[in-house]
mmCIF file of C-alpha atoms in Angstrom:
data_model
loop_
_atom_site.group_PDB
_atom_site.id
_atom_site.type_symbol
_atom_site.label_atom_id
_atom_site.label_comp_id
_atom_site.label_asym_id
_atom_site.label_seq_id
_atom_site.Cartn_x
_atom_site.Cartn_y
_atom_site.Cartn_z
ATOM 1 C CA THR A 1 101.314 117.187 81.849
ATOM 2 C CA MET A 2 100.418 120.536 83.340
ATOM 3 C CA GLN A 3 102.719 121.954 86.005
ATOM 4 C CA SER A 4 101.458 123.541 89.093
ATOM 5 C CA SER A 5 100.043 127.302 88.836
ATOM 6 C CA GLY A 6 102.905 128.539 90.757
ATOM 7 C CA HIS A 7 105.412 127.064 88.441
ATOM 8 C CA ARG A 8 103.322 128.420 85.331
ATOM 9 C CA PHE A 9 103.061 131.762 86.891
ATOM 10 C CA ARG A 10 107.008 132.018 87.515
ATOM 11 C CA ASP A 11 107.803 130.926 84.146
ATOM 12 C CA VAL A 12 105.678 133.917 82.741
ATOM 13 C CA GLU A 13 106.928 136.606 85.376
ATOM 14 C CA HIS A 14 110.529 135.669 84.830
ATOM 15 C CA HIS A 15 110.472 135.624 81.160
ATOM 16 C CA PRO A 16 112.287 138.388 79.549
ATOM 17 C CA LEU A 17 110.043 139.244 76.885
ATOM 18 C CA LEU A 18 106.764 139.228 79.414
ATOM 19 C CA ALA A 19 108.599 142.013 81.804
ATOM 20 C CA GLU A 20 107.970 145.537 82.312
ATOM 21 C CA ASN A 21 104.856 146.729 80.156
ATOM 22 C CA ASP A 22 104.124 143.456 78.165
ATOM 23 C CA SER A 23 105.014 145.334 74.994
ATOM 24 C CA TYR A 24 105.249 143.429 71.796
ATOM 25 C CA ASP A 25 105.350 144.058 68.116
ATOM 26 C CA SER A 26 103.737 147.241 67.463
ATOM 27 C CA SER A 27 102.649 145.884 64.010
ATOM 28 C CA SER A 28 100.116 143.479 65.728
ATOM 29 C CA SER A 29 96.484 144.271 66.171
ATOM 30 C CA GLU A 30 97.034 146.658 69.052
ATOM 31 C CA ALA A 31 99.760 148.781 69.901
ATOM 32 C CA ASP A 32 101.699 149.046 73.748
ATOM 33 C CA THR A 33 98.796 150.684 75.896
ATOM 34 C CA ALA A 34 101.032 152.864 77.762
ATOM 35 C CA GLU A 35 100.967 155.084 74.301
ATOM 36 C CA ARG A 36 97.069 155.317 74.381
ATOM 37 C CA VAL A 37 94.280 157.386 76.327
ATOM 38 C CA TRP A 38 92.726 154.840 78.500
ATOM 39 C CA PHE A 39 88.819 155.094 79.032
ATOM 40 C CA ILE A 40 86.471 152.545 79.389
ATOM 41 C CA ARG A 41 83.106 152.852 77.574
ATOM 42 C CA ASP A 42 80.752 151.306 80.206
ATOM 43 C CA GLY A 43 77.268 152.956 80.594
ATOM 44 C CA CYS A 44 76.800 151.976 84.229
ATOM 45 C CA GLY A 45 80.507 153.288 84.764
ATOM 46 C CA MET A 46 79.979 156.380 82.964
ATOM 47 C CA VAL A 47 76.864 157.205 84.838
ATOM 48 C CA CYS A 48 78.222 156.422 88.297
ATOM 49 C CA ALA A 49 81.480 158.688 87.590
ATOM 50 C CA ILE A 50 79.212 161.737 86.431
ATOM 51 C CA MET A 51 76.983 161.189 89.567
ATOM 52 C CA THR A 52 80.330 161.319 91.627
ATOM 53 C CA TRP A 53 81.276 164.697 90.209
ATOM 54 C CA LEU A 54 77.692 166.017 90.513
ATOM 55 C CA LEU A 55 77.564 165.260 94.218
ATOM 56 C CA VAL A 56 80.750 166.792 94.972
ATOM 57 C CA VAL A 57 79.773 169.803 93.029
ATOM 58 C CA TYR A 58 76.320 169.717 95.183
ATOM 59 C CA ALA A 59 78.321 169.601 98.570
ATOM 60 C CA ASP A 60 80.675 172.599 97.373
ATOM 61 C CA PHE A 61 77.651 174.372 96.421
ATOM 62 C CA VAL A 62 75.947 174.091 99.665
ATOM 63 C CA VAL A 63 79.143 174.360 101.701
ATOM 64 C CA THR A 64 79.953 177.743 99.827
ATOM 65 C CA PHE A 65 76.641 179.506 99.133
ATOM 66 C CA VAL A 66 74.645 178.325 101.849
ATOM 67 C CA MET A 67 76.819 177.940 104.972
ATOM 68 C CA LEU A 68 79.976 179.952 104.373
ATOM 69 C CA LEU A 69 79.136 183.108 102.142
ATOM 70 C CA PRO A 70 76.436 184.255 104.432
ATOM 71 C CA SER A 71 78.315 183.768 107.401
ATOM 72 C CA LYS A 72 79.519 186.974 109.331
ATOM 73 C CA ASP A 73 82.810 185.631 110.485
ATOM 74 C CA PHE A 74 84.991 186.420 107.517
ATOM 75 C CA TRP A 75 87.832 184.181 108.695
ATOM 76 C CA TYR A 76 85.767 181.114 109.599
ATOM 77 C CA SER A 77 84.559 181.415 105.834
ATOM 78 C CA VAL A 78 87.697 181.998 104.190
ATOM 79 C CA ILE A 79 89.603 179.242 106.078
ATOM 80 C CA ASN A 80 86.957 176.817 105.606
ATOM 81 C CA GLY A 81 85.923 177.516 102.050
ATOM 82 C CA VAL A 82 89.769 177.449 100.879
ATOM 83 C CA LEU A 83 90.137 173.981 102.809
ATOM 84 C CA PHE A 84 86.899 172.473 101.725
ATOM 85 C CA ASN A 85 87.527 173.627 97.983
ATOM 86 C CA CYS A 86 91.265 172.557 98.137
ATOM 87 C CA LEU A 87 90.324 168.922 99.291
ATOM 88 C CA ALA A 88 87.489 168.975 96.639
ATOM 89 C CA VAL A 89 89.918 169.526 93.768
ATOM 90 C CA LEU A 90 92.338 167.042 95.247
ATOM 91 C CA ALA A 91 89.422 164.248 95.278
ATOM 92 C CA LEU A 92 88.010 165.099 91.670
ATOM 93 C CA SER A 93 91.802 165.131 90.448
ATOM 94 C CA SER A 94 92.292 161.762 92.002
ATOM 95 C CA HIS A 95 89.276 160.343 90.354
ATOM 96 C CA LEU A 96 90.170 161.384 87.267
ATOM 97 C CA ARG A 97 93.556 160.097 87.478
ATOM 98 C CA THR A 98 91.972 157.012 88.407
ATOM 99 C CA MET A 99 89.540 156.555 85.775
ATOM 100 C CA LEU A 100 92.138 157.761 82.893
ATOM 101 C CA THR A 101 94.850 155.613 84.073
ATOM 102 C CA ASP A 102 95.700 152.382 82.287
ATOM 103 C CA PRO A 103 95.458 149.939 85.416
ATOM 104 C CA GLY A 104 97.848 147.511 83.986
ATOM 105 C CA ALA A 105 96.209 145.946 81.083
ATOM 106 C CA VAL A 106 97.767 143.263 79.248
ATOM 107 C CA PRO A 107 98.059 143.585 75.619
ATOM 108 C CA LYS A 108 95.130 141.823 73.866
ATOM 109 C CA GLY A 109 95.847 139.150 71.267
ATOM 110 C CA ASN A 110 99.398 138.739 71.875
ATOM 111 C CA ALA A 111 98.957 134.746 72.421
ATOM 112 C CA THR A 112 99.884 134.496 68.540
ATOM 113 C CA LYS A 113 101.618 131.599 67.041
ATOM 114 C CA GLU A 114 104.297 133.829 66.059
ATOM 115 C CA TYR A 115 104.577 135.627 69.334
ATOM 116 C CA MET A 116 104.622 132.129 71.104
ATOM 117 C CA ASP A 117 107.623 131.301 68.763
ATOM 118 C CA ASN A 118 109.517 134.395 69.755
ATOM 119 C CA LEU A 119 109.312 133.469 73.403
ATOM 120 C CA GLN A 120 111.680 130.643 72.676
ATOM 121 C CA LEU A 121 110.114 128.394 75.499
ATOM 122 C CA LYS A 122 111.994 125.642 76.843
ATOM 123 C CA PRO A 123 110.853 122.074 76.438
ATOM 124 C CA GLY A 124 108.112 121.562 79.202
ATOM 125 C CA GLU A 125 107.664 125.296 79.888
ATOM 126 C CA VAL A 126 103.908 125.902 80.494
ATOM 127 C CA ILE A 127 102.320 129.435 79.810
ATOM 128 C CA TYR A 128 98.980 130.182 80.292
ATOM 129 C CA LYS A 129 96.644 132.383 78.009
ATOM 130 C CA CYS A 130 93.325 133.957 78.650
ATOM 131 C CA PRO A 131 90.725 132.404 76.440
ATOM 132 C CA LYS A 132 88.545 135.580 76.754
ATOM 133 C CA CYS A 133 91.183 138.036 75.602
ATOM 134 C CA CYS A 134 93.834 135.969 73.987
ATOM 135 C CA SER A 135 96.472 137.167 75.906
ATOM 136 C CA ILE A 136 99.423 135.491 77.890
ATOM 137 C CA LYS A 137 98.445 136.014 81.596
ATOM 138 C CA PRO A 138 101.555 137.360 83.832
ATOM 139 C CA GLU A 139 101.574 136.345 87.441
ATOM 140 C CA ARG A 140 98.591 137.871 89.415
ATOM 141 C CA ALA A 141 96.699 138.902 86.375
ATOM 142 C CA HIS A 142 93.038 138.660 86.324
ATOM 143 C CA HIS A 143 90.435 139.189 83.579
ATOM 144 C CA CYS A 144 87.858 141.954 83.905
ATOM 145 C CA SER A 145 84.458 141.297 81.949
ATOM 146 C CA ILE A 146 83.821 144.885 81.953
ATOM 147 C CA CYS A 147 87.457 146.205 80.788
ATOM 148 C CA LYS A 148 87.361 143.018 78.567
ATOM 149 C CA ARG A 149 91.148 142.961 79.417
ATOM 150 C CA CYS A 150 93.433 140.959 81.667
ATOM 151 C CA ILE A 151 94.658 143.353 84.440
ATOM 152 C CA ARG A 152 97.911 143.157 86.483
ATOM 153 C CA LYS A 153 97.214 142.937 90.127
ATOM 154 C CA MET A 154 93.532 143.610 89.728
ATOM 155 C CA ASP A 155 92.132 144.382 93.040
ATOM 156 C CA HIS A 156 88.532 145.011 91.847
ATOM 157 C CA HIS A 157 86.412 146.890 89.068
ATOM 158 C CA CYS A 158 84.856 150.063 90.609
ATOM 159 C CA PRO A 159 82.093 151.752 88.739
ATOM 160 C CA TRP A 160 82.277 154.878 90.515
ATOM 161 C CA VAL A 161 85.828 155.218 88.775
ATOM 162 C CA ASN A 162 84.699 153.599 85.882
ATOM 163 C CA ASN A 163 87.927 151.532 85.693
ATOM 164 C CA CYS A 164 89.732 148.692 87.200
ATOM 165 C CA VAL A 165 91.768 149.321 90.265
ATOM 166 C CA GLY A 166 95.057 147.680 89.521
ATOM 167 C CA GLU A 167 98.990 147.832 89.528
ATOM 168 C CA LYS A 168 99.358 151.315 87.795
ATOM 169 C CA ASN A 169 96.253 153.303 89.289
ATOM 170 C CA GLN A 170 95.748 151.751 92.912
ATOM 171 C CA ARG A 171 97.502 154.789 94.240
ATOM 172 C CA PHE A 172 95.373 157.318 92.655
ATOM 173 C CA PHE A 173 92.110 155.496 93.883
ATOM 174 C CA VAL A 174 93.575 155.327 97.470
ATOM 175 C CA LEU A 175 94.054 158.958 97.286
ATOM 176 C CA PHE A 176 90.227 159.398 95.780
ATOM 177 C CA THR A 177 88.822 157.426 98.815
ATOM 178 C CA MET A 178 91.071 159.433 101.335
ATOM 179 C CA TYR A 179 90.124 163.071 99.888
ATOM 180 C CA ILE A 180 86.283 161.650 99.730
ATOM 181 C CA ALA A 181 86.413 160.838 103.297
ATOM 182 C CA LEU A 182 88.181 163.999 104.377
ATOM 183 C CA ILE A 183 85.576 166.522 102.452
ATOM 184 C CA SER A 184 82.569 164.371 103.523
ATOM 185 C CA ALA A 185 83.996 164.573 107.247
ATOM 186 C CA HIS A 186 84.625 168.397 106.869
ATOM 187 C CA ALA A 187 81.139 168.751 105.350
ATOM 188 C CA LEU A 188 79.386 167.083 108.272
ATOM 189 C CA VAL A 189 81.418 169.292 110.814
ATOM 190 C CA LEU A 190 80.501 172.299 109.159
ATOM 191 C CA CYS A 191 76.604 171.279 108.908
ATOM 192 C CA GLY A 192 76.716 170.672 112.470
ATOM 193 C CA PHE A 193 78.101 174.179 113.125
ATOM 194 C CA GLN A 194 75.784 175.544 110.962
ATOM 195 C CA PHE A 195 72.740 173.939 112.415
ATOM 196 C CA PHE A 196 73.653 175.000 116.037
ATOM 197 C CA SER A 197 74.039 178.822 114.599
ATOM 198 C CA CYS A 198 71.034 178.795 112.823
ATOM 199 C CA VAL A 199 68.789 177.316 115.927
ATOM 200 C CA ARG A 200 70.593 179.981 118.318
ATOM 201 C CA GLY A 201 70.019 182.876 115.805
ATOM 202 C CA GLN A 202 66.289 181.442 115.320
ATOM 203 C CA TRP A 203 66.994 181.112 111.646
ATOM 204 C CA THR A 204 67.402 185.002 111.170
ATOM 205 C CA GLU A 205 70.063 185.909 108.679
ATOM 206 C CA CYS A 206 71.190 182.233 108.833
ATOM 207 C CA SER A 207 71.519 182.019 105.322
ATOM 208 C CA ASP A 208 70.572 183.644 101.821
ATOM 209 C CA PHE A 209 68.071 180.983 101.370
ATOM 210 C CA SER A 210 64.523 180.393 103.391
ATOM 211 C CA PRO A 211 64.769 178.316 106.325
ATOM 212 C CA PRO A 212 62.903 175.388 104.693
ATOM 213 C CA VAL A 213 64.927 175.512 101.713
ATOM 214 C CA THR A 214 68.111 175.848 103.930
ATOM 215 C CA VAL A 215 67.111 172.957 106.305
ATOM 216 C CA ILE A 216 66.555 170.484 103.043
ATOM 217 C CA LEU A 217 69.623 171.263 101.443
ATOM 218 C CA MET A 218 71.638 170.688 104.628
ATOM 219 C CA ILE A 219 69.830 167.405 105.484
ATOM 220 C CA PHE A 220 70.601 166.034 101.985
ATOM 221 C CA LEU A 221 74.474 167.009 102.435
ATOM 222 C CA CYS A 222 74.362 165.398 105.974
ATOM 223 C CA LEU A 223 73.184 162.182 104.363
ATOM 224 C CA GLU A 224 75.349 162.283 101.316
ATOM 225 C CA GLY A 225 78.434 162.940 103.756
ATOM 226 C CA PHE A 226 77.525 160.319 106.142
ATOM 227 C CA LEU A 227 77.142 157.504 103.455
ATOM 228 C CA PHE A 228 80.264 158.922 101.373
ATOM 229 C CA LEU A 229 82.318 159.125 104.576
ATOM 230 C CA THR A 230 81.369 155.430 105.615
ATOM 231 C CA PHE A 231 81.839 154.081 102.205
ATOM 232 C CA THR A 232 85.142 155.595 101.383
ATOM 233 C CA ALA A 233 86.681 155.192 104.947
ATOM 234 C CA VAL A 234 86.118 151.626 105.113
ATOM 235 C CA MET A 235 87.541 151.265 101.253
ATOM 236 C CA PHE A 236 90.790 153.295 102.165
ATOM 237 C CA GLY A 237 90.959 151.111 105.135
ATOM 238 C CA THR A 238 90.875 148.069 103.026
ATOM 239 C CA GLN A 239 92.749 149.324 100.479
ATOM 240 C CA ILE A 240 95.981 150.069 102.699
ATOM 241 C CA HIS A 241 95.287 146.777 104.445
ATOM 242 C CA SER A 242 95.604 144.969 101.109
ATOM 243 C CA ILE A 243 98.822 146.928 100.146
ATOM 244 C CA CYS A 244 100.465 146.134 103.264
ATOM 245 C CA ASN A 245 99.836 142.421 103.088
ATOM 246 C CA ASP A 246 100.670 142.561 99.347
ATOM 247 C CA GLU A 247 97.359 140.870 98.495
ATOM 248 C CA THR A 248 94.767 142.169 96.182
ATOM 249 C CA GLU A 249 90.951 141.882 96.922
ATOM 250 C CA ILE A 250 90.615 139.061 94.431
ATOM 251 C CA GLU A 251 93.269 137.029 95.927
ATOM 252 C CA ARG A 252 91.950 137.623 99.093
ATOM 253 C CA LEU A 253 88.268 136.469 98.168
ATOM 254 C CA LYS A 254 89.629 133.255 96.175
ATOM 255 C CA SER A 255 91.908 132.442 98.936
ATOM 256 C CA GLU A 256 94.757 132.128 96.673
ATOM 257 C CA LYS A 257 98.214 131.028 98.034
ATOM 258 C CA PRO A 258 100.798 133.349 97.132
ATOM 259 C CA THR A 259 103.351 132.136 94.535
ATOM 260 C CA TRP A 260 105.281 135.299 94.666
ATOM 261 C CA GLU A 261 107.465 136.727 97.385
ATOM 262 C CA ARG A 262 105.216 138.985 99.574
ATOM 263 C CA ARG A 263 106.744 142.647 100.021
ATOM 264 C CA LEU A 264 107.127 143.841 103.779
ATOM 265 C CA ARG A 265 104.411 146.357 104.691
ATOM 266 C CA TRP A 266 106.755 149.410 104.253
ATOM 267 C CA GLU A 267 107.945 148.229 100.811
ATOM 268 C CA GLY A 268 104.356 147.512 99.491
ATOM 269 C CA MET A 269 103.694 151.076 100.515
ATOM 270 C CA LYS A 270 106.746 152.442 98.853
ATOM 271 C CA SER A 271 105.886 149.866 95.924
ATOM 272 C CA VAL A 272 102.380 151.487 95.288
ATOM 273 C CA PHE A 273 103.016 155.185 96.034
ATOM 274 C CA GLY A 274 106.470 155.379 94.796
ATOM 275 C CA GLY A 275 109.806 155.898 96.358
ATOM 276 C CA GLN A 276 110.613 157.148 100.098
ATOM 277 C CA PRO A 277 107.675 158.736 102.101
ATOM 278 C CA SER A 278 107.104 162.175 101.000
ATOM 279 C CA LEU A 279 104.335 164.998 100.090
ATOM 280 C CA LEU A 280 104.325 163.405 96.766
ATOM 281 C CA TRP A 281 102.875 160.465 98.157
ATOM 282 C CA ILE A 282 99.304 162.294 98.686
ATOM 283 C CA ASN A 283 99.699 164.710 95.613
ATOM 284 C CA PRO A 284 97.414 163.229 92.503
ATOM 285 C CA PHE A 285 99.177 165.471 90.148
ATOM 286 C CA ALA A 286 102.730 163.926 90.631
ATOM 287 C CA GLY A 287 103.942 162.490 87.287
ATOM 288 C CA PHE A 288 101.251 164.141 85.228
ATOM 289 C CA ARG A 289 102.426 165.391 82.051
ATOM 290 C CA ILE A 290 100.024 167.685 80.009
ATOM 291 C CA ARG A 291 102.226 167.331 76.851
ATOM 292 C CA ARG A 292 102.084 163.622 76.974
ATOM 293 C CA LEU A 293 98.267 163.399 77.550
ATOM 294 C CA LEU A 294 97.926 165.639 74.277
ATOM 295 C CA LEU A 295 100.002 163.644 72.207
ATOM 296 C CA ARG A 296 98.113 160.513 73.350
ATOM 297 C CA ALA A 297 94.887 162.098 72.843
ATOM 298 C CA LYS A 298 95.886 162.815 69.320
ATOM 299 C CA LYS A 299 96.928 159.185 68.664
ATOM 300 C CA GLY A 300 93.626 157.932 69.863
ATOM 301 C CA GLY A 301 93.300 154.509 71.188
ATOM 302 C CA PRO A 302 91.220 151.240 71.234
ATOM 303 C CA GLU A 303 90.466 151.736 74.823
ATOM 304 C CA PHE A 304 87.818 154.386 73.670
ATOM 305 C CA SER A 305 85.847 151.689 71.847
ATOM 306 C CA VAL A 306 85.883 149.217 74.644
#
């Protein structure tokens, strides 16, 4: 007889061979994903990711060359230019870390007879495997049809970062939404000041571009800023709410009853962002090692063919 899903999940979670990174015999068809460069070859996702970068570059171009450089106030231009570009770099870095970080993928094809025998299951002990990727599913893992993998603590698949948001990259996704929201708000404020300045000066020496071109560029920036600010601010709030409640978006939508011991709100934040509160929480470069990335790039990985 089948046991309850809660019992099944506990069996999988507490089994020593399924802890940590779900690593298994490296001689199998696929080595541990922690040693691979992660990238999803999804056409829609790659287009959305490129569009994200182009929109940020467009915003940076309008802010820098249309609004700040022509300004007669030197310190106004310098302070806002440095601030906006720093936020843009942090946003794009967070985007890259989200896109190129393994979200917590369970190794494909580890539900083999040999591997099952190595688990030394007790009589009556039940574990579940995913029929789509033939992997043993740990607790709170869900299958992503785009990544073609089961992902630990999968929150959702986001085409804008061309990746799933899961256990290992949720922090970077939260930072991405936060920094995009900040640069969007900053761009809207600068647009407001610029329109006021141009109208007051009757559009003379307002910009190096002609008044019609300046207006069109700024209107598009305002629309972009408003849409991105609304979307990312809502997503940021949703992510923080999920982290504090120790519940993924999929679990919330499916109304899954928790079979795990929920963390307290502050413990959930520390679990996702790592350790005690510090500036490292908002630093997308924390834990980044160029040497390790180069070694992984040389090895290559199956994720490039997904």
